[in-house]
Coordinates of N, CA and C and ligand atoms in Angstrom, one line a residue:
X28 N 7.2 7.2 -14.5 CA 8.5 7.0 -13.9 C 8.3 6.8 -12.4
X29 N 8.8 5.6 -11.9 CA 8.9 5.5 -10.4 C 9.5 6.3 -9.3
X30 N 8.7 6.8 -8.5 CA 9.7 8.0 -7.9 C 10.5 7.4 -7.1
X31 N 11.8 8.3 -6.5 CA 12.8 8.5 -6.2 C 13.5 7.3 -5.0
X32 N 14.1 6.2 -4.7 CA 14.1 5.3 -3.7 C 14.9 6.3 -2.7
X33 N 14.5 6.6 -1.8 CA 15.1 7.4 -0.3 C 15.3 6.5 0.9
X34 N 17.0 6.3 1.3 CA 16.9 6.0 2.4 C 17.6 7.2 3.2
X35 N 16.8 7.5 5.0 CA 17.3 8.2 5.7 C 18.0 7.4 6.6
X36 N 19.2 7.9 7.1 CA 19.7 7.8 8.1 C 19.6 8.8 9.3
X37 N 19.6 7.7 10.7 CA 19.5 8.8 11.5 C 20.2 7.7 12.8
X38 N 19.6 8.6 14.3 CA 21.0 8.3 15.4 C 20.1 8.5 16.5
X39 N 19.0 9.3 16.5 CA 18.0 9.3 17.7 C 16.1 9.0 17.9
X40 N 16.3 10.8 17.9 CA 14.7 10.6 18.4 C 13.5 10.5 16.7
X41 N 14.2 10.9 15.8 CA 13.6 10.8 14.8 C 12.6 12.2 14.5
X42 N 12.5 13.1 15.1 CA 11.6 13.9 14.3 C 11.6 14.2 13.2
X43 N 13.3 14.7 12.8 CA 13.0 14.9 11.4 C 13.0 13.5 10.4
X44 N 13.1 12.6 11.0 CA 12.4 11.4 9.9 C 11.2 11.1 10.1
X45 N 10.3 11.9 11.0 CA 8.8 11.8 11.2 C 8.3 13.2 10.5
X46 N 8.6 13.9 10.0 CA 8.4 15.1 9.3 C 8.8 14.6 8.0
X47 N 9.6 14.2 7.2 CA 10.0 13.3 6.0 C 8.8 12.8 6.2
X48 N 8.2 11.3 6.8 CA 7.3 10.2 6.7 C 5.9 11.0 6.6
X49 N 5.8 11.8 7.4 CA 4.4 12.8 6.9 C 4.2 13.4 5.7
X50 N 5.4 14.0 5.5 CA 5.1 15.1 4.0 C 5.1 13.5 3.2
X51 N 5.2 12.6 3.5 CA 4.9 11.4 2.0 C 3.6 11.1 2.6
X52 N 3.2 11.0 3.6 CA 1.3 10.6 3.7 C 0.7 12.1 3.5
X53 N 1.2 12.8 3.5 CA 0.2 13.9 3.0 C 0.6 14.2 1.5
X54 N 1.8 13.6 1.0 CA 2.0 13.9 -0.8 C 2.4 15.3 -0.9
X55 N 3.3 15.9 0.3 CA 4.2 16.8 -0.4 C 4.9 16.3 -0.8
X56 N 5.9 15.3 -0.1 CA 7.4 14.1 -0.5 C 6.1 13.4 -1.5
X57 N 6.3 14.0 -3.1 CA 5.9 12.6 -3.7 C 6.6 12.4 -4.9
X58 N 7.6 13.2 -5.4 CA 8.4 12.6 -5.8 C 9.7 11.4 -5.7
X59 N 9.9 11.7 -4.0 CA 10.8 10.0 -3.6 C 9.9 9.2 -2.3
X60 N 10.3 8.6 -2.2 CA 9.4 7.3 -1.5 C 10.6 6.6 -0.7
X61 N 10.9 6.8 1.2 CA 11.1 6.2 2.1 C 11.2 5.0 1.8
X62 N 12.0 4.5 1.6 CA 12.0 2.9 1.7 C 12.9 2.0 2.4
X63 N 13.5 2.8 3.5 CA 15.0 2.4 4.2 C 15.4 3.3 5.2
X64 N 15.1 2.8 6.6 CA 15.6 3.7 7.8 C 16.9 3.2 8.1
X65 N 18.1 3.5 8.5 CA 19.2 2.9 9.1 C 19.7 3.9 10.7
X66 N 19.7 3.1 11.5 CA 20.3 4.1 12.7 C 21.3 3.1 12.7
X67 N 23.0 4.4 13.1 CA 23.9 3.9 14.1 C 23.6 3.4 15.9
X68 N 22.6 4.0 16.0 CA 22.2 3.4 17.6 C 21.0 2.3 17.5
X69 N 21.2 1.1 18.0 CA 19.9 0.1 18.0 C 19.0 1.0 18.7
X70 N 19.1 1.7 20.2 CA 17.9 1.9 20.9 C 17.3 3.4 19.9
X71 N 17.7 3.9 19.4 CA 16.9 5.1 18.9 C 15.4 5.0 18.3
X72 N 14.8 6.0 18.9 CA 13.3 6.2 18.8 C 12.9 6.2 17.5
X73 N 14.2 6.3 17.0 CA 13.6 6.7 15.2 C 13.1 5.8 14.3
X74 N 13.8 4.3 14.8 CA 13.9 2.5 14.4 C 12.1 2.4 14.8
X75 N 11.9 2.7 15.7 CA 10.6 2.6 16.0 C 9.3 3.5 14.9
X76 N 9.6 5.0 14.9 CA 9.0 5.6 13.7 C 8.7 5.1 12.4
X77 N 10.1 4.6 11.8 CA 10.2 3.7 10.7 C 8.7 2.7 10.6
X78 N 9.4 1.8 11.4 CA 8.7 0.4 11.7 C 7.2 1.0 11.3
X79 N 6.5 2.3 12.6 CA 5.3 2.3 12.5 C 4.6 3.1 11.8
X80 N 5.8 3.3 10.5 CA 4.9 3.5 9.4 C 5.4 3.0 8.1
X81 N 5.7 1.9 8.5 CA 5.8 0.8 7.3 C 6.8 0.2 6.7
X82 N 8.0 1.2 6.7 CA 9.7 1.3 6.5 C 10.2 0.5 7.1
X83 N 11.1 -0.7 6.4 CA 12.3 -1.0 6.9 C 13.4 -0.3 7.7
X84 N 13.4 -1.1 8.7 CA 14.3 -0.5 9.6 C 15.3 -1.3 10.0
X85 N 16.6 -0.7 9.9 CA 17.7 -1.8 10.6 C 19.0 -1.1 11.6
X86 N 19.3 -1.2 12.3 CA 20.3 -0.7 12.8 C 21.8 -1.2 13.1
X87 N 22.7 -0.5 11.9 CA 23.8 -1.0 12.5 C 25.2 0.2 13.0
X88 N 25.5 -0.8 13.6 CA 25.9 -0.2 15.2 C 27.3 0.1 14.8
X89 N 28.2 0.8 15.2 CA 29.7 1.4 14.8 C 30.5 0.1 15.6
X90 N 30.3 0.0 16.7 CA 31.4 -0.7 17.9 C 31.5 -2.0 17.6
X91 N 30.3 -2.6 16.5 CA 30.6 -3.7 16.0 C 31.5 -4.3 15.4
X92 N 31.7 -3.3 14.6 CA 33.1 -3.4 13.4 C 34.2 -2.9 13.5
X93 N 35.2 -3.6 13.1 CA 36.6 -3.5 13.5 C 37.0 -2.1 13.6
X94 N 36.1 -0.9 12.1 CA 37.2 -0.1 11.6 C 35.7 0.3 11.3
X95 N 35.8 1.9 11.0 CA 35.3 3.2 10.6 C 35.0 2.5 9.1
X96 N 36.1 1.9 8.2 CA 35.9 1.2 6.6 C 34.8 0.5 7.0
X97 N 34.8 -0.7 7.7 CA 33.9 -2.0 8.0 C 32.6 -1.4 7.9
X98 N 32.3 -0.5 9.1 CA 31.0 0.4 9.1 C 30.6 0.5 8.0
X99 N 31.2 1.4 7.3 CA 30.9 2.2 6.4 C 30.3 1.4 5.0
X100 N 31.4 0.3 5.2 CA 30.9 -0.5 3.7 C 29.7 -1.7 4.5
X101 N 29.3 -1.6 5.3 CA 28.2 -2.0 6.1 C 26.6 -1.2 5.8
X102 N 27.3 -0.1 5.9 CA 26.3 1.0 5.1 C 26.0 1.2 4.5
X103 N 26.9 0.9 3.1 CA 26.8 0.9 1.8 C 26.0 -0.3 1.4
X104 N 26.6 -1.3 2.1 CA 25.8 -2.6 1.5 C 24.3 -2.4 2.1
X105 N 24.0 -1.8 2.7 CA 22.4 -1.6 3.0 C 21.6 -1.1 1.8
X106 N 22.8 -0.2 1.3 CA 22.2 0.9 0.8 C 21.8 0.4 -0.8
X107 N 22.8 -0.5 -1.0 CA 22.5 -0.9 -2.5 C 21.6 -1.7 -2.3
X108 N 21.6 -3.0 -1.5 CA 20.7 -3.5 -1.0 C 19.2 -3.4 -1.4
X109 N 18.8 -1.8 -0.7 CA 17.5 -1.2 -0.8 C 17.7 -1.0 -2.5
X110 N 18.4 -0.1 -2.6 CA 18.5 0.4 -4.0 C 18.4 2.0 -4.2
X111 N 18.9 2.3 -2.6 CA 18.8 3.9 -2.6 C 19.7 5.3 -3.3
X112 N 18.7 6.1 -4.6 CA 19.1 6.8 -5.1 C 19.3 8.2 -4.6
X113 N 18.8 8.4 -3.2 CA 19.0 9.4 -2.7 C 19.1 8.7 -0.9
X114 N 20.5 9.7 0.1 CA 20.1 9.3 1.3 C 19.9 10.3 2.0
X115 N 19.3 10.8 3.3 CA 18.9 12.3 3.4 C 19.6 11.5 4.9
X116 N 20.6 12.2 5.7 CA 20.9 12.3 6.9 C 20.1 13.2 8.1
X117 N 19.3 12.4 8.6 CA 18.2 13.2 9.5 C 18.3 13.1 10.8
X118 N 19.4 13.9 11.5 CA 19.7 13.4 12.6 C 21.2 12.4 12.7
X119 N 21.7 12.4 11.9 CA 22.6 11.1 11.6 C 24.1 11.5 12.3
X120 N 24.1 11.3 13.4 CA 25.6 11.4 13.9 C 26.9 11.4 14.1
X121 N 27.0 10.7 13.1 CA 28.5 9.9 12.7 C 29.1 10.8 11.7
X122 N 30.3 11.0 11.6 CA 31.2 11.7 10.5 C 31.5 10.6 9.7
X123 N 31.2 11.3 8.3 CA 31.2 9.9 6.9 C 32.3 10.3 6.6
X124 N 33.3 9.4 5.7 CA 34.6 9.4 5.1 C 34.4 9.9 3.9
X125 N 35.1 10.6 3.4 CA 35.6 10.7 2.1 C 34.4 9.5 1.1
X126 N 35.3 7.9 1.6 CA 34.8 6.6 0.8 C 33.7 7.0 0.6
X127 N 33.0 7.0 1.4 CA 32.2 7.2 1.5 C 30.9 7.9 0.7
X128 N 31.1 9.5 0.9 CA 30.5 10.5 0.4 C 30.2 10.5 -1.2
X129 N 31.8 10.1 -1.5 CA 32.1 10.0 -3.1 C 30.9 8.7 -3.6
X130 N 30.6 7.9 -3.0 CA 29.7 7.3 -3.5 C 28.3 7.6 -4.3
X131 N 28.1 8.4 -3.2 CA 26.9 9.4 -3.7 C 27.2 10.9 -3.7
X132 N 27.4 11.6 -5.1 CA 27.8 12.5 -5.3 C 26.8 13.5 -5.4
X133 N 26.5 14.2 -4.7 CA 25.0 15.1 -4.7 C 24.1 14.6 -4.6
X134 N 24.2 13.4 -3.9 CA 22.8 12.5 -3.5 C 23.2 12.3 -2.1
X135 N 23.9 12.7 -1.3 CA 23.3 12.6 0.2 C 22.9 14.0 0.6
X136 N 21.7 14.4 1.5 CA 21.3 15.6 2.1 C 21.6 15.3 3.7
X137 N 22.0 16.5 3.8 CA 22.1 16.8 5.7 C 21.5 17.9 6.1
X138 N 20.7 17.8 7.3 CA 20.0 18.8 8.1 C 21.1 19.1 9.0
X139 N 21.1 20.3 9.2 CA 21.9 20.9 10.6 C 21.2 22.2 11.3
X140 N 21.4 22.3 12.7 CA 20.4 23.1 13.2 C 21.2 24.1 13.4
X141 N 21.8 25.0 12.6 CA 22.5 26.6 12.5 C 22.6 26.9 11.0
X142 N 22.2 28.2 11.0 CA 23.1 29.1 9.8 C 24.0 28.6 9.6
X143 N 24.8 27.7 8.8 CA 25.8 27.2 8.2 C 26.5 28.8 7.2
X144 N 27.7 29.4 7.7 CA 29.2 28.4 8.5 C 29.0 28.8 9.5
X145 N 27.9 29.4 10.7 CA 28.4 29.3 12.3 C 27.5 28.2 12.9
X146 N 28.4 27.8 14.0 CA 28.2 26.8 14.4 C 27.8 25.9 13.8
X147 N 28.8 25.1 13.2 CA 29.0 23.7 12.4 C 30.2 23.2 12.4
X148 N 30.4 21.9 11.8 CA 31.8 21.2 11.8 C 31.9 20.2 12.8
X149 N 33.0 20.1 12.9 CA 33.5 18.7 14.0 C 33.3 19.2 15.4
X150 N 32.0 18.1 16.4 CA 32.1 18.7 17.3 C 30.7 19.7 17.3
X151 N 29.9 20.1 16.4 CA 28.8 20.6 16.2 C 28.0 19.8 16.1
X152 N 27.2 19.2 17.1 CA 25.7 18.7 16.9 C 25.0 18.7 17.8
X153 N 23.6 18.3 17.0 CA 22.4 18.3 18.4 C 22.4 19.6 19.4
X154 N 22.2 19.0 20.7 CA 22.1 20.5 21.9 C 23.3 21.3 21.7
X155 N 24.7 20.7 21.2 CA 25.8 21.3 21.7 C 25.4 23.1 20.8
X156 N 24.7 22.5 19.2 CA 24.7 23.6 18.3 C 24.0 25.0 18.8
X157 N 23.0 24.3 19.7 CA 22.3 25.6 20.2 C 22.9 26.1 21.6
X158 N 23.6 25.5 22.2 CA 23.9 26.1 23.6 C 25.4 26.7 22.9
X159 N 26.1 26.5 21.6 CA 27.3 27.8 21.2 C 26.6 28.8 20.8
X160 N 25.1 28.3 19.7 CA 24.6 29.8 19.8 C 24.6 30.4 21.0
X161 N 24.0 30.1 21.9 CA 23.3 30.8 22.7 C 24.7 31.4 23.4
X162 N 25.8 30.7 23.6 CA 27.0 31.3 24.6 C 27.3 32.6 23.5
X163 N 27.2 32.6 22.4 CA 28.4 33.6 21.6 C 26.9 34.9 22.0
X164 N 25.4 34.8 21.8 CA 25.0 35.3 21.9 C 24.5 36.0 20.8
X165 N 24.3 35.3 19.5 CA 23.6 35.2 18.4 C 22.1 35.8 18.7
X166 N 21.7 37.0 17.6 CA 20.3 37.0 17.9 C 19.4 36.5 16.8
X167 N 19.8 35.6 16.1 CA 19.3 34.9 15.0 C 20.0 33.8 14.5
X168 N 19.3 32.6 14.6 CA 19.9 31.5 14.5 C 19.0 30.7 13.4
X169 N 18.8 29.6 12.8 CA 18.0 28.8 11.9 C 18.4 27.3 11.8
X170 N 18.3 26.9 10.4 CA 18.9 25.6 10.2 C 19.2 25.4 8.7
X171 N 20.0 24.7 8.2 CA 20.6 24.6 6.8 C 20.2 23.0 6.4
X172 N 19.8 22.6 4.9 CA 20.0 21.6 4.4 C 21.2 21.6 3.5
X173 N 21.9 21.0 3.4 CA 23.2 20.8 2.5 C 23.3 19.5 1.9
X174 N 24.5 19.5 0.5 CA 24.8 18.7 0.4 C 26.3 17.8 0.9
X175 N 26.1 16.3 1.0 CA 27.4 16.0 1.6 C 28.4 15.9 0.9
X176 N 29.8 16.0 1.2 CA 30.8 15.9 1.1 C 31.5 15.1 2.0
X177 N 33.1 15.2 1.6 CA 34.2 14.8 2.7 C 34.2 16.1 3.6
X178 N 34.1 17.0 3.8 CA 34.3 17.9 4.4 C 33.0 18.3 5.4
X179 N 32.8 17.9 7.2 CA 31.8 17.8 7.8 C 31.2 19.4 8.0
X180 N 29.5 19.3 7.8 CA 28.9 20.8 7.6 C 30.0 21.6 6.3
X181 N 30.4 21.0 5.6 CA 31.0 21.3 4.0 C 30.6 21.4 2.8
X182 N 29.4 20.6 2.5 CA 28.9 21.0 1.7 C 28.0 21.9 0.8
X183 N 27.9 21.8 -0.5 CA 27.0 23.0 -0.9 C 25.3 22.9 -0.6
X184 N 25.4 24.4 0.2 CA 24.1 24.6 0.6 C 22.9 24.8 -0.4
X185 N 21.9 23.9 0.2 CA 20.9 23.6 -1.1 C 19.5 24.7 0.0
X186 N 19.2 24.7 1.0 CA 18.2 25.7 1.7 C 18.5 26.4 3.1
X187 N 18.2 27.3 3.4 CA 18.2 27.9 4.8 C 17.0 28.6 5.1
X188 N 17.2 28.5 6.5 CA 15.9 29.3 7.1 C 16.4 30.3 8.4
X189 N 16.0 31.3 8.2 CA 16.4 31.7 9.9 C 15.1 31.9 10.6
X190 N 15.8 32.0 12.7 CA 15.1 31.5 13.5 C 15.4 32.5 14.5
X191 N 14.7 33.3 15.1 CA 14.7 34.4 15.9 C 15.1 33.7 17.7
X192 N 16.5 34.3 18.0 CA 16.8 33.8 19.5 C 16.1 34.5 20.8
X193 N 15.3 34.4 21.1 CA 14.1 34.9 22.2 C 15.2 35.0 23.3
X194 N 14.6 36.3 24.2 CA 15.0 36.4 25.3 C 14.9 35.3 26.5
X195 N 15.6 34.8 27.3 CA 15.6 33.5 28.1 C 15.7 32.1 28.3
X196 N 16.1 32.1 26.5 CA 16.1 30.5 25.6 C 16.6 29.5 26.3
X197 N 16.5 28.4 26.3 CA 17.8 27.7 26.8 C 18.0 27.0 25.5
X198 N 19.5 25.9 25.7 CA 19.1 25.1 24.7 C 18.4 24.6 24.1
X199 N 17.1 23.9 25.2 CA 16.4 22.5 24.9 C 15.0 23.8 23.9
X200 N 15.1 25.1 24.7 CA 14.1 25.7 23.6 C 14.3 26.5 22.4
X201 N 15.8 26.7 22.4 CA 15.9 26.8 20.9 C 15.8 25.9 20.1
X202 N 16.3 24.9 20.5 CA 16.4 23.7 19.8 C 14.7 23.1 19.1
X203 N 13.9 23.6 19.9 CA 12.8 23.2 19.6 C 12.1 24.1 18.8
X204 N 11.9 25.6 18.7 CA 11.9 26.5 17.7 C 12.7 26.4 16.6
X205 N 13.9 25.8 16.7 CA 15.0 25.8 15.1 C 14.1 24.6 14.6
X206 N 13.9 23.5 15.3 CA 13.1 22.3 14.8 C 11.7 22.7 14.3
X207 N 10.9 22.8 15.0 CA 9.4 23.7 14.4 C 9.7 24.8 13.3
X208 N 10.2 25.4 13.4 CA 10.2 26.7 12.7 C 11.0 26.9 11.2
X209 N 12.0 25.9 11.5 CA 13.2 25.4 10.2 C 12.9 24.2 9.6
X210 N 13.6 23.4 10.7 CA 13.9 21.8 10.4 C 12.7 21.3 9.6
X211 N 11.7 21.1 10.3 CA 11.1 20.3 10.2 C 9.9 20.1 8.5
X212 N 9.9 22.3 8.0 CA 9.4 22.4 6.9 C 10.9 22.1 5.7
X213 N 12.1 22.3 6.4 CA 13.1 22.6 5.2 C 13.4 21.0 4.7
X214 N 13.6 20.5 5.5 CA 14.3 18.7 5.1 C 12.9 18.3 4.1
X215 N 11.6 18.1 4.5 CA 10.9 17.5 3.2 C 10.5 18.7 1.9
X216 N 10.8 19.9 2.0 CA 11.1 20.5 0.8 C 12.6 20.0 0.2
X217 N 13.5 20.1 0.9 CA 14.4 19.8 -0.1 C 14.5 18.2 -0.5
X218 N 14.1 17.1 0.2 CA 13.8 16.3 0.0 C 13.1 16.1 -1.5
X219 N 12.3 16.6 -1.9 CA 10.7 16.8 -2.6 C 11.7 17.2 -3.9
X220 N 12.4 18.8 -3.7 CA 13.1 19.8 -4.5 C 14.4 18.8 -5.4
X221 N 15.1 17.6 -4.4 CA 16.5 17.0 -5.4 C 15.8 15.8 -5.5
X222 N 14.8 15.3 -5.4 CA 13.8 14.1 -5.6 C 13.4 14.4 -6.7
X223 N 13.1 15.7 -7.1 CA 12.4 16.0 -8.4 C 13.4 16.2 -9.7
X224 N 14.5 16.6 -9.3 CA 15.8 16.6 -10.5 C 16.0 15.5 -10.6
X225 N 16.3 14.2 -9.3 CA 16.8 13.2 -9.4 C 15.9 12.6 -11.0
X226 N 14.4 12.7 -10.5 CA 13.5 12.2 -11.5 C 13.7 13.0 -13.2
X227 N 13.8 14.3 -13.2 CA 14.5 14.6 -14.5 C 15.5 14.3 -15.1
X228 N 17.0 14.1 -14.3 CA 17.7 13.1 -14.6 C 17.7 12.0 -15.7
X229 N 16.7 11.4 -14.9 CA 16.4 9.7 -15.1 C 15.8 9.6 -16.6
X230 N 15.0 10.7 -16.8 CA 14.0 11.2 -17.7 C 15.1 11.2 -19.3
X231 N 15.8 12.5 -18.8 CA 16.5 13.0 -19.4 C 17.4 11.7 -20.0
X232 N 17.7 10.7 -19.1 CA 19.4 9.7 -19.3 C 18.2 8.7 -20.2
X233 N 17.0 8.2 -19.6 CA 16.2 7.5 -20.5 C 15.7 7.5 -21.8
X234 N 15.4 8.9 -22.6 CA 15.3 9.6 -23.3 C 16.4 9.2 -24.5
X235 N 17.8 9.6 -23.9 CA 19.2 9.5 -24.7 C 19.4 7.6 -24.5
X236 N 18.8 7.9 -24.0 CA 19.7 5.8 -24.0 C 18.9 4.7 -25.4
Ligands
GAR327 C1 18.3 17.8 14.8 O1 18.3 19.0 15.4 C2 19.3 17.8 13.6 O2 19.4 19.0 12.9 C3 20.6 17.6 14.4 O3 20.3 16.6 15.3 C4 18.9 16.7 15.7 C5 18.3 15.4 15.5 O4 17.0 15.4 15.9 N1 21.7 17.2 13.5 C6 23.0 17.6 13.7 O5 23.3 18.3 14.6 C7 23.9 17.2 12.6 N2 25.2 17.9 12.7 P1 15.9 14.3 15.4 O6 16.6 12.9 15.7 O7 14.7 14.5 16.3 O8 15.6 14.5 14.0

């Protein structure tokens, strides 16, 4: 059985779609197989990652389209396009609709860089996540993979890790410890972990058909 078609979406620098693209050259990711990068931002470093390691890459842009819908079914058409049975949001910045989500019902994953439910939701991302840790004064912080829903940082949590808050942190260095220390082993385990049911599934529905 052919493993799992994965497209990620993302919005910047790409690490964690360069952590994804490794665990598949080293064959932990080997149950699904990259075959579709999409960023909402053309300039993101991530479009570049893709590219140079073999992945289609395309970027489409929000301000283009009239309406949040337009996007969205812009995104979709990518997505069938490829033929993607799982999408992992890696970095991906944009709040997805309802329409959306329901499309893929336990097939989209999100990384977020906190203990999910603190610091998460609307208004939770990137640096801002680690500089509310650091204000509230958390002395343990980590990062969550989930699944997506209509409900942003809402869905059911599939892994967590925690991440010890060091004396002096600032954002830019917790952020880099949550990434090293969490992010970057949790997204291609769970990746690997719903890549491998997806494949039982398939097994299973082939079997009965
Ligand atoms: C990561 O820390 C990711 O967890 C976070 O944005 C960063 C993207 O970095 N995502 C969110 O905050 C989602 N709510 P990357 O582009 O280098 O992977």
């Amino acid at each position: 059985m052919s493993a799992v078609n994965i497209a990620v979406l993302v919005s910047g620098g790409g690490t964690n779609l360069q952590a994804l693209l490794d665990s598949q050259r080293v064959g932990t990711l080997k149950s699904g197989r990259i075959t579709l990068v999409v960023s909402n931002n053309a300039d993101a470093y991530a479009l570049r990652r893709a590219e140079a390691a073999g992945v289609a890459a395309k970027a489409i842009v929000r301000a283009v389209f009239p309406s949040q819908e337009a996007f969205e079914d812009a995104l979709l058409d990518a997505l069938d396009e490829a033929g993607a049975e799982l999408v992992i949001l890696a970095g991906f910045l944009s709040i997805l609709s309802r329409r959306f989500t329901e499309r893929y019902p336990r097939r989209i994953l999100n990384i977020h860089p906190s203990l999910i439910p603190s610091f998460c939701g609307k208004g939770f991302y990137g640096l801002r996540v680690h500089e509310a840790a650091l204000a509230y004064g958390v002395k343990v912080t980590g990062a969550t993979v989930h699944f997506v829903n209509e409900v942003p940082d809402g869905g059911e949590i599939l892994l967590q890790k925690a991440v010890d808050v060091l004396p002096g942190d600032t954002p830019e260095t917790l952020q880099r410890r949550v990434m090293e220390q969490a992010e970057w082993i949790l997204l291609p385990q769970a990746a690997e972990l719903v890549s491998q049911n997806i494949m039982k599934e398939k097994e299973t529905n082939d079997r009965s058909s």
